Structures are given as structure tokens and as C-alpha cells.
Amino acid sequence: MPVLASVTLRARDAIKGIWREAAKFGVVGALAFVVDNGGYNLLVFGLPGGARGGPMSASPVQASVLATAAAALFSWAGNRYWTYRHQHGEKVTRELALFLVANGVGLAITAGTVFASRQLLGLDSALSDNTARIFGWVLATLFRFYAYRRYVFVAP
């Protein structure tokens, strides 16, 4: 087989593998997004149609941290046991520690966008909070995908 054809086939297989991995990562991420944003909105704004707001309406940044932490736990289980089930190492403690560090950075990115929206821009509506959180989620998701592939779920 000519070298060019061999390189082309290997590149195609690598891209196919990355797309499969990205799709699984995306499904877990989409579900974690529901946990995160649903939890945040319940904590800050309460149930739909409720007039009084949520139990953490005066603490939106802390609510963001709590909701993101719950989503991170969901994400770890989904990614470890589905997305990267064939790649994760046997040292669960090390893997979990690296996962928590990567998610700590992601959490800071997401909470930072809420902080910037609230404190720097003076915005405090549900629309502005959710826009800030979605922007933060996009940035944090790109970071997490890279970190998981490179550092967290790496076979020994």
C-alpha cells in the first residue's frame, strides 16, 4: 500500500474516533447542561410561575457553583463509564482528582461569566444570567474536552 494511502486511512480512522468520542462527550455534556442550568434556575429563580424566587435568589454566584458541582459529578460518571470506558486508568483516585481540577477550572470559567455579567455589567435578569452561563459553558466545555482527552481519561 502506498504511503499516502496508508496515511490517509490512518487519518480517517483517527478523525472517525475523535468524532465518536466527541459525540458521546456531547451527550453527557448536554445532560450535564440540563442538570447545571435546571439546578441553577431552580435555586435562583424557583419553580416556573413562582412569585418569590428560589432559595438562593440572593446568592447567584454560589448557586452557580452548587449547580455546576452537581453537573460535574454527573459528568464524571457519564464520561468515565461511557465516553472513556476503554481509556480510563485503573487509579480512580488520581483520575478523579484530575477530573476535579479540570472541572474546578471549568466551574471558575462558568461562575466567572455570571460574576462579570452581574458585577461588571450590572445585569441581573434571568436572560442575562442564562446568557452569561451559556457563554461560560461553551468556554468551559472546550477546556474540559481538551483536559479530559489529554490528562484525565488516559489509559496507563
XYZ file of C-alpha atoms in Angstrom:
156
model
C 0.000 0.000 0.000
C 1.458 3.387 -0.922
C 2.475 5.645 1.952
C -0.070 8.346 1.043
C -2.956 5.860 1.078
C -1.799 4.459 4.433
C -1.530 7.930 5.973
C -4.955 8.846 4.575
C -6.572 5.735 6.075
C -4.968 6.326 9.481
C -6.025 9.969 9.461
C -9.583 8.984 8.524
C -9.731 6.421 11.337
C -8.368 8.934 13.854
C -10.910 11.557 12.838
C -13.706 8.986 12.974
C -12.629 8.021 16.512
C -12.500 11.635 17.653
C -15.971 12.314 16.243
C -17.383 9.272 18.052
C -15.724 10.398 21.268
C -16.928 13.979 20.783
C -20.493 12.750 20.192
C -20.520 10.745 23.440
C -18.884 13.643 25.272
C -21.572 15.892 23.807
C -24.431 13.677 25.001
C -23.018 13.540 28.532
C -22.378 17.272 28.365
C -25.908 18.042 27.161
C -27.398 16.082 30.045
C -24.997 17.753 32.487
C -26.050 21.091 30.977
C -29.662 20.298 31.918
C -28.583 19.389 35.465
C -26.481 22.560 35.720
C -28.859 25.102 34.231
C -32.002 23.473 35.584
C -30.465 23.390 39.048
C -29.258 26.980 38.782
C -32.631 28.301 37.664
C -34.447 26.388 40.414
C -32.013 27.692 43.036
C -32.081 31.325 41.882
C -35.487 31.816 40.252
C -37.554 28.994 41.783
C -40.219 26.951 40.066
C -41.751 28.401 36.894
C -44.663 30.630 37.820
C -43.420 31.055 41.383
C -43.517 34.668 42.519
C -40.925 34.563 45.290
C -37.834 33.239 43.555
C -35.595 30.385 44.567
C -33.871 29.617 47.863
C -30.598 31.124 46.637
C -32.020 34.160 44.811
C -29.705 36.464 46.769
C -26.636 34.309 46.013
C -26.474 33.686 42.243
C -22.722 33.071 42.089
C -22.884 30.495 44.899
C -25.920 28.904 43.201
C -23.869 28.686 40.012
C -21.079 26.922 41.899
C -23.506 24.444 43.505
C -25.315 23.653 40.249
C -22.057 23.259 38.353
C -20.666 20.951 41.043
C -23.746 18.686 40.764
C -23.372 18.624 36.990
C -19.658 17.810 37.331
C -20.411 14.712 39.402
C -22.930 13.592 36.807
C -20.408 14.301 34.053
C -17.638 12.312 35.744
C -19.817 9.221 35.980
C -21.064 9.572 32.398
C -17.647 10.189 30.906
C -15.827 7.576 32.978
C -18.302 4.783 32.429
C -19.456 5.584 28.887
C -17.409 8.084 26.855
C -13.976 6.955 28.057
C -14.839 3.485 29.414
C -11.990 1.906 27.419
C -9.470 4.650 28.110
C -9.698 5.413 31.779
C -6.923 4.321 34.062
C -7.170 1.940 36.976
C -6.206 4.572 39.530
C -9.646 6.032 40.190
C -8.368 8.406 42.888
C -5.819 10.034 40.575
C -8.321 10.208 37.734
C -10.988 11.742 39.968
C -8.500 14.279 41.339
C -7.527 15.367 37.811
C -11.195 15.433 36.816
C -11.993 17.682 39.784
C -9.123 20.018 38.918
C -10.316 20.267 35.293
C -13.865 20.849 36.481
C -12.689 23.374 39.055
C -11.261 25.400 36.192
C -14.499 24.900 34.238
C -16.531 25.919 37.282
C -14.448 29.086 37.668
C -14.997 29.910 33.993
C -18.788 29.468 34.278
C -19.108 31.294 37.613
C -16.773 33.984 36.280
C -19.105 34.801 33.425
C -22.004 35.181 35.899
C -19.797 37.370 38.088
C -18.824 39.511 35.090
C -22.436 39.841 33.991
C -23.718 40.725 37.463
C -20.861 42.715 38.958
C -19.112 44.304 35.997
C -22.031 44.827 33.620
C -24.740 45.289 36.272
C -27.140 42.835 34.613
C -29.439 40.768 36.830
C -32.242 39.273 34.757
C -32.858 35.593 34.072
C -31.959 36.230 30.410
C -28.620 37.883 31.208
C -27.713 35.236 33.799
C -28.516 32.392 31.421
C -26.702 34.080 28.539
C -23.629 34.514 30.739
C -23.837 30.901 31.894
C -24.224 29.539 28.362
C -21.218 31.556 27.223
C -19.289 30.237 30.228
C -20.428 26.694 29.458
C -19.163 26.902 25.897
C -15.739 28.071 27.043
C -15.617 25.562 29.903
C -16.731 22.691 27.638
C -13.928 23.348 25.167
C -11.447 23.395 28.026
C -12.872 20.191 29.577
C -12.824 18.227 26.319
C -9.159 19.049 25.885
C -8.304 18.308 29.535
C -10.209 15.008 29.650
C -8.538 13.714 26.492
C -5.071 14.929 27.423
C -4.855 14.453 31.186
C -7.841 12.792 32.862
C -9.052 9.719 30.990
C -5.723 8.407 29.755
C -5.007 4.692 29.747
C -1.778 3.866 31.616
